[in-house]
Coordinates of C-alpha atoms in Angstrom, one line a residue:
X18 CA -0.3 -0.1 0.2
X19 CA 1.0 3.6 -0.4
X20 CA 1.5 6.0 2.1
X21 CA 0.1 9.5 1.4
X22 CA 1.7 12.3 0.8
X23 CA 1.2 15.5 3.3
X24 CA 0.4 17.6 0.8
X25 CA -2.6 15.3 -0.9
X26 CA -6.4 15.7 0.5
X27 CA -7.9 12.6 -1.3
X28 CA -5.5 9.6 -2.2
X29 CA -5.7 7.1 -5.7
X30 CA -7.9 5.2 -3.9
X31 CA -9.7 7.5 -1.6
X32 CA -13.6 8.0 -1.7
X33 CA -14.5 11.6 -1.7
X34 CA -17.9 13.5 -0.6
X35 CA -20.4 13.4 -3.5
X36 CA -20.3 17.1 -3.9
X37 CA -17.2 17.5 -4.0
X38 CA -16.6 14.7 -6.3
X39 CA -18.9 16.1 -8.8
X40 CA -17.3 19.5 -8.7
X41 CA -13.6 18.1 -9.0
X42 CA -14.9 16.1 -12.0
X43 CA -16.9 19.2 -13.4
X44 CA -13.2 20.9 -13.5
X45 CA -11.3 17.7 -14.9
X46 CA -13.8 17.8 -17.5
X47 CA -14.0 21.7 -18.0
X48 CA -10.8 21.9 -18.6
X49 CA -10.3 18.6 -21.4
X50 CA -12.9 20.3 -23.2
X51 CA -10.7 23.9 -23.7
X52 CA -8.5 21.5 -25.7
X53 CA -11.1 20.1 -28.2
X54 CA -9.2 23.3 -30.1
X55 CA -7.1 20.7 -31.2
X56 CA -9.0 19.0 -33.7
X57 CA -10.7 22.3 -34.7
X58 CA -7.3 23.5 -35.9
X59 CA -6.0 20.3 -37.6
X60 CA -9.5 20.6 -39.5
X61 CA -8.7 24.4 -40.6
X62 CA -5.7 23.3 -41.9
X63 CA -6.7 20.6 -43.9
X64 CA -9.7 21.9 -45.1
X65 CA -12.2 19.7 -44.1
X66 CA -16.2 20.9 -44.7
X67 CA -18.3 21.8 -42.1
X68 CA -20.0 18.4 -41.5
X69 CA -16.2 16.4 -41.2
X70 CA -15.3 18.8 -38.6
X71 CA -17.9 18.5 -36.6
X72 CA -17.4 14.6 -36.9
X73 CA -14.2 14.9 -35.8
X74 CA -15.0 16.7 -33.1
X75 CA -17.5 15.0 -31.7
X76 CA -16.5 11.6 -32.0
X77 CA -12.6 13.0 -30.2
X78 CA -15.2 13.9 -27.3
X79 CA -17.2 10.9 -26.9
X80 CA -13.9 9.1 -27.1
X81 CA -12.2 10.6 -24.9
X82 CA -14.3 10.5 -22.8
X83 CA -14.7 6.8 -22.6
X84 CA -11.1 6.9 -22.5
X85 CA -10.5 8.2 -19.3
X86 CA -13.4 6.5 -17.6
X87 CA -11.7 3.1 -18.6
X88 CA -8.5 4.4 -17.3
X89 CA -8.7 5.7 -14.3
X90 CA -11.2 2.7 -13.3
X91 CA -8.9 0.3 -11.8
X92 CA -11.0 -2.7 -12.6
X93 CA -10.3 -1.9 -16.6
X94 CA -7.4 0.7 -16.4
X95 CA -4.5 2.2 -13.9
X96 CA -6.8 3.4 -11.2
X97 CA -4.9 7.1 -12.0
X98 CA -6.5 10.6 -12.0
X99 CA -5.8 10.4 -16.0
X100 CA -8.2 12.8 -17.4
X101 CA -8.0 12.7 -21.7
X102 CA -7.5 15.7 -23.7
X103 CA -7.4 15.8 -27.7
X104 CA -3.5 14.2 -28.9
X105 CA -1.7 16.9 -29.7
X106 CA 0.7 14.7 -30.5
X107 CA -1.1 13.8 -33.7
X108 CA -1.7 17.4 -34.9
X109 CA 1.6 17.0 -37.4
X110 CA 0.0 13.3 -38.6
X111 CA -3.9 14.7 -38.8
X112 CA -3.1 17.8 -40.6
X113 CA -0.7 15.8 -42.8
X114 CA -3.0 12.9 -43.4
X115 CA -6.1 14.9 -43.7
X116 CA -5.0 17.0 -46.3
X117 CA -3.6 14.7 -48.7
X118 CA -6.2 12.1 -48.4
X119 CA -9.1 13.6 -46.3
X120 CA -11.0 11.7 -43.1
X121 CA -10.1 7.8 -44.1
X122 CA -6.3 8.0 -44.8
X123 CA -6.2 9.6 -40.9
X124 CA -8.5 6.7 -40.6
X125 CA -5.9 4.3 -41.0
X126 CA -2.7 6.1 -39.9
X127 CA -4.6 6.5 -36.4
X128 CA -5.1 2.8 -36.3
X129 CA -1.3 2.3 -36.8
X130 CA -0.5 5.1 -34.5
X131 CA -2.6 2.8 -32.0
X132 CA -1.4 -0.4 -32.4
X133 CA 2.3 0.4 -32.3
X134 CA 1.2 2.5 -29.0
X135 CA -0.4 -0.7 -28.1
X136 CA 2.5 -2.9 -29.0
X137 CA 4.9 -1.5 -26.3
X138 CA 2.5 -2.6 -23.8
X139 CA 3.3 -5.9 -23.9
X140 CA 7.1 -5.4 -23.0
X141 CA 7.3 -4.0 -19.6
X142 CA 10.6 -5.4 -18.9
X143 CA 12.3 -3.9 -21.2
X144 CA 10.1 -0.2 -21.1
X145 CA 11.5 -0.1 -17.5
X146 CA 15.5 -0.5 -18.1
X147 CA 14.1 2.1 -21.1
X148 CA 12.9 4.4 -18.6
X149 CA 14.4 4.5 -15.3
X150 CA 13.5 7.0 -12.8
X151 CA 16.3 10.0 -14.6
X152 CA 15.1 9.1 -18.5
X153 CA 11.3 9.5 -16.7
X154 CA 12.4 12.6 -15.2
X155 CA 13.5 14.4 -18.6
X156 CA 10.3 13.4 -20.3
X157 CA 8.5 14.9 -17.6
X158 CA 10.5 17.9 -17.6
X159 CA 10.2 18.3 -21.0
X160 CA 6.2 17.5 -20.8
X161 CA 6.7 21.2 -18.5
X162 CA 8.8 22.7 -21.4
X163 CA 6.6 21.8 -24.2
X164 CA 3.6 23.2 -22.4
X165 CA 5.3 26.2 -21.2
X166 CA 5.2 27.6 -25.4
X167 CA 1.6 27.7 -25.6
X168 CA 1.3 29.1 -22.0
X169 CA 3.3 31.9 -22.6
X170 CA 1.6 32.9 -25.9
X171 CA -1.6 32.8 -24.3
X172 CA -0.6 34.7 -21.3
X173 CA 1.1 37.2 -23.1
X174 CA -1.6 37.0 -26.3
X175 CA 0.9 36.6 -28.5
X176 CA -1.3 33.8 -29.8
X177 CA -2.9 35.2 -32.6
X178 CA -1.5 39.1 -32.8
X179 CA 1.9 38.1 -35.4
X180 CA 4.5 41.0 -34.4
X181 CA 2.1 43.6 -32.9
X182 CA 3.0 45.4 -29.9
X183 CA 1.5 43.5 -26.6
X184 CA -1.5 43.6 -25.1
X185 CA -1.0 44.3 -21.3
X186 CA -4.9 42.8 -20.5
X187 CA -3.7 39.1 -21.5
X188 CA -0.6 39.2 -18.9
X189 CA -2.9 41.3 -16.2
X190 CA -6.0 38.5 -16.4
X191 CA -3.6 35.9 -17.0
X192 CA -1.2 37.0 -13.4
X193 CA -4.7 37.6 -11.2
X194 CA -5.9 34.3 -11.9
X195 CA -2.3 32.6 -11.6
X196 CA -2.4 34.0 -8.2
X197 CA -5.8 33.0 -7.2
X198 CA -5.1 29.5 -7.9
X199 CA -1.8 29.8 -6.5
X200 CA -2.8 31.1 -3.3
X201 CA -5.4 28.9 -2.3
X202 CA -2.9 25.5 -3.4
X203 CA -0.5 27.3 -0.8
X204 CA -2.2 28.4 2.5
X205 CA -6.1 27.5 1.9
X206 CA -7.5 23.7 3.5
X207 CA -10.9 22.6 2.7
X208 CA -12.9 23.3 0.1
X209 CA -11.2 26.5 -1.4
X210 CA -8.2 24.6 -2.1
X211 CA -10.1 21.5 -3.5
X212 CA -11.3 24.4 -5.5
X213 CA -9.0 26.6 -6.4
X214 CA -8.3 26.4 -10.1
X215 CA -12.5 26.6 -10.6
X216 CA -12.1 29.9 -8.0
X217 CA -9.2 31.1 -10.1
X218 CA -10.7 30.6 -13.5
X219 CA -14.0 32.5 -12.2
X220 CA -11.9 34.8 -11.3
X221 CA -9.6 35.3 -14.5
X222 CA -12.9 35.0 -16.5
X223 CA -14.9 37.6 -14.9
X224 CA -11.8 40.4 -15.1
X225 CA -11.7 39.1 -18.5
X226 CA -14.9 40.6 -19.6
X227 CA -14.4 43.4 -17.7
X228 CA -11.2 44.2 -19.7
X229 CA -12.9 43.3 -23.0
X230 CA -11.1 39.9 -23.7
X231 CA -14.1 37.6 -23.8
X232 CA -14.9 36.5 -27.4
X233 CA -16.7 33.4 -29.5
X234 CA -20.3 32.5 -29.7
X235 CA -22.2 34.7 -27.1
X236 CA -25.7 35.6 -27.0
X237 CA -27.7 35.1 -30.0
X238 CA -25.5 33.1 -31.9
X239 CA -25.2 31.0 -28.8
X240 CA -29.0 30.8 -28.2
X241 CA -29.3 28.8 -31.8
X242 CA -27.2 26.0 -31.6
X243 CA -29.2 23.3 -29.7
X244 CA -29.3 22.7 -26.4
X245 CA -29.4 18.6 -26.7
X246 CA -28.2 17.3 -29.9
X247 CA -27.4 13.3 -30.9
X248 CA -23.8 13.3 -31.4
X249 CA -23.0 13.3 -34.9
X250 CA -20.7 10.5 -36.2
X251 CA -19.5 8.5 -38.9
X252 CA -17.6 5.7 -40.9
X253 CA -14.8 7.8 -42.5
X254 CA -13.8 5.4 -45.0
X255 CA -9.9 3.5 -45.4
X256 CA -7.4 5.0 -47.7
X257 CA -3.5 4.3 -47.1
X258 CA -0.1 5.6 -47.6
X259 CA 3.6 4.3 -47.4
X260 CA 4.5 8.2 -47.1
X261 CA 2.5 8.6 -44.0
X262 CA 3.7 5.5 -42.4
X263 CA 6.8 6.3 -41.1
X264 CA 4.5 9.3 -39.0
X265 CA 2.0 6.5 -37.9
X266 CA 4.4 4.7 -36.2
X267 CA 6.5 7.3 -34.5
X268 CA 2.7 9.3 -33.9
X269 CA 2.4 6.1 -31.7
X270 CA 5.5 5.2 -29.9
X271 CA 5.8 9.4 -29.4
X272 CA 2.0 9.0 -27.4
X273 CA 3.1 6.2 -25.1
X274 CA 6.0 7.7 -24.0
X275 CA 3.8 11.4 -23.0
X276 CA 0.8 9.0 -21.4
X277 CA 4.2 7.3 -19.7
X278 CA 5.3 10.6 -18.3
X279 CA 2.0 11.4 -17.4
X280 CA 1.3 8.1 -15.3
X281 CA 5.0 8.5 -13.9
X282 CA 4.2 12.1 -12.5
X283 CA 0.5 10.5 -11.2
X284 CA 2.3 7.9 -9.3
X285 CA 5.1 10.0 -7.9
X286 CA 2.3 12.4 -6.3
X287 CA -0.1 10.0 -5.1
X288 CA 2.8 7.9 -3.1
X289 CA 5.3 9.7 -0.6
X290 CA 7.7 6.7 -0.6
X291 CA 7.4 6.4 -4.6
X292 CA 10.7 4.2 -5.6
X293 CA 10.5 3.5 -9.1
X294 CA 8.1 3.7 -12.4
X295 CA 5.5 1.0 -12.3
X296 CA 5.5 0.0 -15.8
X297 CA 2.6 -2.6 -15.8
X298 CA 0.0 0.5 -14.1
X299 CA 1.6 2.1 -17.6
X300 CA 0.2 -0.6 -19.7
X301 CA -2.8 -0.2 -17.6
X302 CA -3.4 3.3 -19.0
X303 CA -1.9 2.8 -22.4
X304 CA -3.7 0.2 -23.7
X305 CA -7.5 1.8 -22.9
X306 CA -6.2 4.8 -24.5
X307 CA -5.3 2.6 -27.9
X308 CA -8.9 0.8 -27.9
X309 CA -10.4 4.2 -27.3
X310 CA -8.5 6.2 -29.9
X311 CA -9.3 2.6 -32.5
X312 CA -12.9 4.0 -31.7
X313 CA -12.4 7.2 -32.6
X314 CA -10.3 6.2 -35.8
X315 CA -13.4 4.2 -37.3
X316 CA -15.9 6.9 -36.9
X317 CA -13.8 9.9 -38.0
X318 CA -12.5 11.3 -33.9
X319 CA -9.4 12.3 -33.3
X320 CA -6.9 10.6 -31.3
X321 CA -7.0 11.7 -27.2
X322 CA -4.3 11.4 -24.9
X323 CA -3.7 12.1 -21.2
X324 CA -3.8 15.2 -20.2
X325 CA -0.7 17.1 -18.8
X326 CA -2.7 20.3 -17.4
X327 CA -4.9 17.6 -15.6
X328 CA -1.9 16.6 -13.3
X329 CA -1.5 20.6 -12.6
X330 CA -5.2 20.5 -11.3
X331 CA -4.6 17.5 -9.6
X332 CA -1.4 19.0 -7.7
X333 CA -3.5 22.2 -6.9
X334 CA -6.7 20.4 -5.2
X335 CA -4.5 18.0 -3.9
X336 CA -7.5 14.9 -4.9
X337 CA -5.7 12.2 -7.2
X338 CA -8.5 10.0 -6.6
X339 CA -9.3 7.6 -9.1
X340 CA -13.7 8.1 -9.0
X341 CA -13.1 12.0 -9.7
X342 CA -11.6 11.2 -12.9
X343 CA -14.6 8.6 -13.7
X344 CA -17.0 11.4 -13.3
X345 CA -14.8 13.4 -15.6
X346 CA -15.3 11.0 -17.9
X347 CA -18.8 10.7 -17.4
X348 CA -18.9 14.3 -18.3
X349 CA -17.2 14.3 -21.3
X350 CA -19.6 12.0 -22.8
X351 CA -22.4 13.7 -22.4
X352 CA -21.3 17.1 -22.8
X353 CA -20.9 15.7 -26.8
X354 CA -24.6 15.8 -26.8
X355 CA -24.7 19.3 -25.9
X356 CA -23.5 21.6 -28.5
X357 CA -24.0 25.0 -27.0
X358 CA -22.5 23.8 -23.6
X359 CA -19.4 22.6 -25.8
X360 CA -19.2 26.1 -27.5
X361 CA -19.7 27.6 -23.9
X362 CA -17.0 25.7 -22.6
X363 CA -14.6 26.4 -25.5
X364 CA -14.6 29.9 -25.5
X365 CA -12.7 30.5 -22.0
X366 CA -10.3 33.5 -22.6
X367 CA -6.7 32.4 -23.8
X368 CA -5.3 34.5 -20.6
X369 CA -7.0 32.4 -18.1
X370 CA -6.0 28.7 -20.4
X371 CA -2.7 30.8 -20.5
X372 CA -2.8 30.6 -16.4
X373 CA -3.8 27.1 -15.9
X374 CA -1.0 25.7 -18.2
X375 CA 1.9 27.8 -16.7
X376 CA 0.8 26.4 -13.2
X377 CA 0.8 22.6 -14.6
X378 CA 3.9 23.6 -17.1
X379 CA 6.0 24.9 -13.5
X380 CA 4.6 21.8 -11.7
X381 CA 6.1 19.2 -14.8
X382 CA 9.0 20.9 -14.7
X383 CA 10.0 20.9 -10.5
X384 CA 8.6 17.3 -11.2
X385 CA 11.0 16.0 -13.3
X386 CA 13.8 17.6 -11.9
X387 CA 12.6 15.8 -8.4
X388 CA 12.5 12.4 -10.6
X389 CA 16.0 13.3 -11.9
X390 CA 17.8 14.1 -8.6
X391 CA 15.9 11.0 -7.2
X392 CA 18.6 8.6 -8.3
X393 CA 23.1 9.2 -7.5
X394 CA 23.9 10.5 -10.9
X395 CA 27.5 9.5 -12.2
X396 CA 28.8 11.2 -15.0
X397 CA 27.3 9.2 -17.4
X398 CA 24.1 10.1 -15.5
X399 CA 24.8 13.4 -15.5
X400 CA 25.2 13.5 -19.4
X401 CA 22.7 11.8 -20.1
X402 CA 20.2 14.2 -18.7
X403 CA 22.2 17.0 -19.7
X404 CA 22.6 16.7 -23.5
X405 CA 18.9 14.8 -23.9
X406 CA 17.3 18.3 -22.2
X407 CA 19.9 20.6 -24.7
X408 CA 18.4 18.4 -27.6
X409 CA 15.2 19.3 -26.4
X410 CA 15.6 23.1 -26.3
X411 CA 17.8 23.0 -29.3
X412 CA 14.0 21.9 -31.4
X413 CA 12.0 24.3 -29.5
X414 CA 14.3 27.8 -29.5
X415 CA 15.7 26.9 -33.2
X416 CA 12.9 26.1 -35.0
X417 CA 14.8 26.4 -38.5
X418 CA 16.6 23.2 -37.4
X419 CA 12.8 21.1 -38.0
X420 CA 12.2 22.7 -41.1
X421 CA 15.8 21.8 -42.7
X422 CA 14.9 18.3 -42.1
X423 CA 13.2 16.0 -44.9
X424 CA 9.1 16.3 -44.1
X425 CA 8.8 12.6 -42.7
X426 CA 10.5 13.6 -39.5
X427 CA 8.5 17.1 -38.7
X428 CA 6.6 15.2 -36.5
X429 CA 9.2 13.5 -34.6
X430 CA 11.8 16.4 -34.1
X431 CA 9.0 19.0 -34.1
X432 CA 8.8 18.3 -30.0
X433 CA 11.1 18.8 -27.6
X434 CA 9.2 16.3 -25.8
X435 CA 9.8 13.4 -28.3
X436 CA 13.2 14.5 -29.4
X437 CA 14.8 14.6 -25.2
X438 CA 13.0 11.7 -24.5
X439 CA 14.6 9.8 -27.5
X440 CA 18.3 11.1 -26.8
X441 CA 17.8 10.0 -22.9
X442 CA 17.0 6.7 -23.5
X443 CA 20.0 6.2 -26.4
X444 CA 22.7 7.9 -24.4
X445 CA 21.1 5.4 -21.9
X446 CA 21.5 2.1 -23.4
X447 CA 24.7 3.9 -24.7
X448 CA 25.9 4.4 -21.2
X449 CA 25.2 0.9 -20.0
X450 CA 28.2 -0.2 -22.1
X451 CA 30.9 -0.9 -19.6
X452 CA 29.2 -0.8 -16.6
X453 CA 29.3 -4.3 -14.8
X454 CA 26.2 -4.9 -12.2
X455 CA 28.2 -6.6 -10.3
X456 CA 31.4 -5.1 -7.8
X457 CA 33.6 -6.2 -4.6
X458 CA 36.7 -4.5 -2.6
X459 CA 38.4 -6.6 0.2
X460 CA 37.9 -5.4 3.8
X461 CA 40.8 -6.0 6.2
X462 CA 41.8 -5.6 9.8
X463 CA 43.8 -2.5 9.3
X464 CA 41.0 -1.0 7.5
X465 CA 38.2 1.3 8.5
X466 CA 35.1 -0.8 7.9
X467 CA 32.4 2.1 8.0
X468 CA 35.1 4.4 5.8
X469 CA 35.5 1.6 3.4
X470 CA 32.2 0.1 3.2
X471 CA 31.2 4.5 3.0
X472 CA 33.6 4.7 -0.2
X473 CA 33.2 1.9 -2.1
X474 CA 28.6 1.5 -1.7
X475 CA 28.4 5.3 -3.2
X476 CA 31.2 5.1 -5.6
X477 CA 29.3 1.9 -7.2
X478 CA 25.5 4.1 -6.3
X479 CA 26.9 6.9 -8.4
X480 CA 27.9 3.9 -11.2
X481 CA 24.5 2.1 -11.4
X482 CA 22.7 5.6 -10.9
X483 CA 21.1 4.0 -7.1
X484 CA 18.7 5.9 -5.3
X485 CA 20.4 8.0 -2.6
X486 CA 18.3 6.7 0.5
X487 CA 18.8 3.0 -0.1
X488 CA 22.6 3.4 -0.2
X489 CA 22.3 5.8 3.0
X490 CA 20.4 2.9 4.3
X491 CA 22.6 0.1 3.5
X492 CA 25.8 1.3 4.7
X493 CA 26.1 1.2 8.3
X494 CA 24.3 -2.0 8.2
X495 CA 26.9 -3.4 6.1
X496 CA 29.5 -1.7 7.4
X497 CA 28.3 -3.3 11.0
X498 CA 28.4 -6.6 9.5
X499 CA 31.8 -6.2 8.6
X500 CA 32.8 -5.2 12.1
X501 CA 31.6 -7.3 13.1
X502 CA 33.2 -10.4 11.4
X503 CA 36.4 -8.8 11.8
X504 CA 36.7 -7.5 15.7
X505 CA 35.0 -11.1 16.7
X506 CA 37.9 -13.0 14.8
X507 CA 34.9 -14.4 13.0
X508 CA 36.8 -14.0 9.5
X509 CA 39.8 -15.5 9.4
X510 CA 41.6 -13.3 7.0
X511 CA 39.5 -10.7 6.4
X512 CA 36.1 -9.9 4.2
X513 CA 34.9 -9.4 0.6
X514 CA 32.1 -6.9 0.8
X515 CA 30.4 -8.1 -3.0
X516 CA 28.0 -5.7 -4.0
X517 CA 25.4 -6.6 -7.0
X518 CA 22.4 -4.2 -8.5
X519 CA 19.3 -4.2 -10.2
X520 CA 16.7 -2.0 -10.4
X521 CA 14.4 -4.3 -7.9
X522 CA 17.4 -4.6 -5.3
X523 CA 20.7 -4.1 -3.9
X524 CA 22.8 -6.7 -3.1
X525 CA 25.4 -6.8 -0.7
X526 CA 27.8 -10.2 0.0
X527 CA 30.2 -10.8 2.8
X528 CA 32.7 -13.3 1.8
X529 CA 34.7 -14.9 4.5
X530 CA 37.0 -17.9 5.3
X531 CA 35.9 -19.0 9.0
X532 CA 32.3 -20.9 10.7
X533 CA 29.2 -19.5 9.9
X534 CA 27.3 -17.2 12.1
X535 CA 24.1 -17.7 13.0
X536 CA 20.9 -15.9 12.8
X537 CA 18.9 -16.8 16.0
X538 CA 14.4 -16.5 15.3
X539 CA 14.5 -15.4 19.1
X540 CA 16.3 -12.0 20.0
X541 CA 19.3 -12.8 22.7
X542 CA 20.0 -11.4 25.8
X543 CA 21.6 -8.4 26.4
X544 CA 24.0 -10.0 28.5
X545 CA 25.1 -11.7 25.0
X546 CA 27.2 -9.0 24.6
X547 CA 29.8 -10.0 27.4
X548 CA 30.0 -13.7 26.6
X549 CA 32.2 -15.2 23.6
X550 CA 32.7 -14.1 20.5
X551 CA 30.1 -16.8 19.2
X552 CA 27.1 -14.9 21.1
X553 CA 28.2 -11.5 20.2
X554 CA 28.0 -12.9 16.4
X555 CA 24.5 -14.3 17.5
X556 CA 23.0 -10.8 18.6
X557 CA 24.8 -8.7 15.9
X558 CA 23.1 -11.3 13.4
X559 CA 19.9 -11.1 14.9
X560 CA 19.8 -7.7 14.5
X561 CA 21.4 -7.9 11.3
X562 CA 18.5 -9.6 10.2
X563 CA 16.2 -6.8 11.7
X564 CA 17.7 -4.0 9.7
X565 CA 18.3 -5.3 5.8
X566 CA 15.0 -6.7 3.8
X567 CA 16.8 -10.4 3.7
X568 CA 19.3 -11.3 5.2
X569 CA 20.8 -14.9 3.4
X570 CA 23.5 -17.1 4.3
X571 CA 25.3 -19.5 2.2
X572 CA 28.8 -20.9 1.1
X573 CA 30.3 -20.2 -2.0
X574 CA 33.6 -23.0 -2.0
X575 CA 35.4 -22.4 1.4
X576 CA 33.9 -19.1 2.2
X577 CA 31.1 -18.0 3.8
X578 CA 28.6 -15.6 2.5
X579 CA 26.2 -13.1 4.4
X580 CA 23.9 -11.4 2.1
X581 CA 22.3 -8.6 2.8
X582 CA 19.5 -7.6 0.8
X583 CA 17.6 -3.8 0.1
X584 CA 14.8 -3.6 -2.0
X585 CA 15.4 -0.7 -4.6

């Protein structure tokens, strides 16, 4: 069972009061529906008809709601609060395929992307090696960086102004909404904190209306839209293009990386004792998403993915309960039956959206850094992280680098997240070359066991990238065991420390020539410390068995072995 962090009011498995549950669900659903602008942009760029655009958006809304329900529900998905939005990674693929072959071509390419994403979930063991904490940390950090660009453009009113002078009303509204969200999230408790984002949004929206920054269908235009109507779905047909195939496969891989990043962020937020990414849980999140993407593809819709902005909302409200996600998914599905509601929610002022995205971006950047620093960083890992982040920043800061590449590479290289994560994975695999998973060092009676153990384990911990707390807790236990064997004379000619590491355990074995020590099942009396060497060894052996996660005794040739296992 995970331990709930102090800043979380309702953790993943907690039950939330009905009124609070519905209110939080509405917050997440409202934010998710704002992002229907992405399929709208794709349709506009590709020149789709009004009818095809309506189908693209309606199908997207329905299946992103269903995906949210399935992903959040423990019986079907991950049991985490993962709210879906239209998948931004699909934008380049959608624009190109819709322009080249219409909805039929995008449907097939979207199906291929979903299948490539789904295929990764069957290799969870390999995923753990590909995504150690520092690689996950790079992905989460760059998720925040990728979110920062559209967030800041909306915050300062630069999204649609081109080279025009900045309108100071935009930052004024954004900062007002952001200050309200941050103040309530940090300094308040109870309902005010739970509804920090909703309150901040309301304040920003009201201020935007006052200064004249509201836009979109209002008055009669909004009233002309039906309040309730059956969703329009359609069969788009099927078309194929070999030229689009690499982009479709890579879009699926990028979407999987994006999903893993959001899952790891939620795992880290929900567990005060988080140690490593649970890739099985990530796979359980990805699979419902791919099924929903397939449903959207065959009904003419746009693909969806977990929302990084929703992670910021979860942090601000202190709620990671999966039940909130289920409620928000139901609300999103119902919204597809109300064109007027979708239109009303889609006209939230840009500076208010910018404030929410800035908050989410800031949280993701810090969460990614925390993931990176959760491990000891050797020179290899420092360069893995540094070069990967620089690669992502390069394509974000210098878009002309992407423009100079072939068209088929633009969907891959145009995303700082995909570039950084790809470089981090490649360097992580490259820098594994030459690293032994097992190392040893002799310790004699002339050595200080504590100093020898500290030097040895800290050096190996840096090379292996072991967790700092595991190395820190292992050092005194191993040093005590070595000192006991040497001082009592049980070890006749010194001790050899042999450490072995994998992503699950750190094993430190002490090899020595001499009599085997005993691990008594009952606690020895304090008087044993005044007895002979064997009695002292029994007492220390008992204490060691309680301080390590597991203690194993054995024999290797002529030497006795005492293995201390520490879960990683």
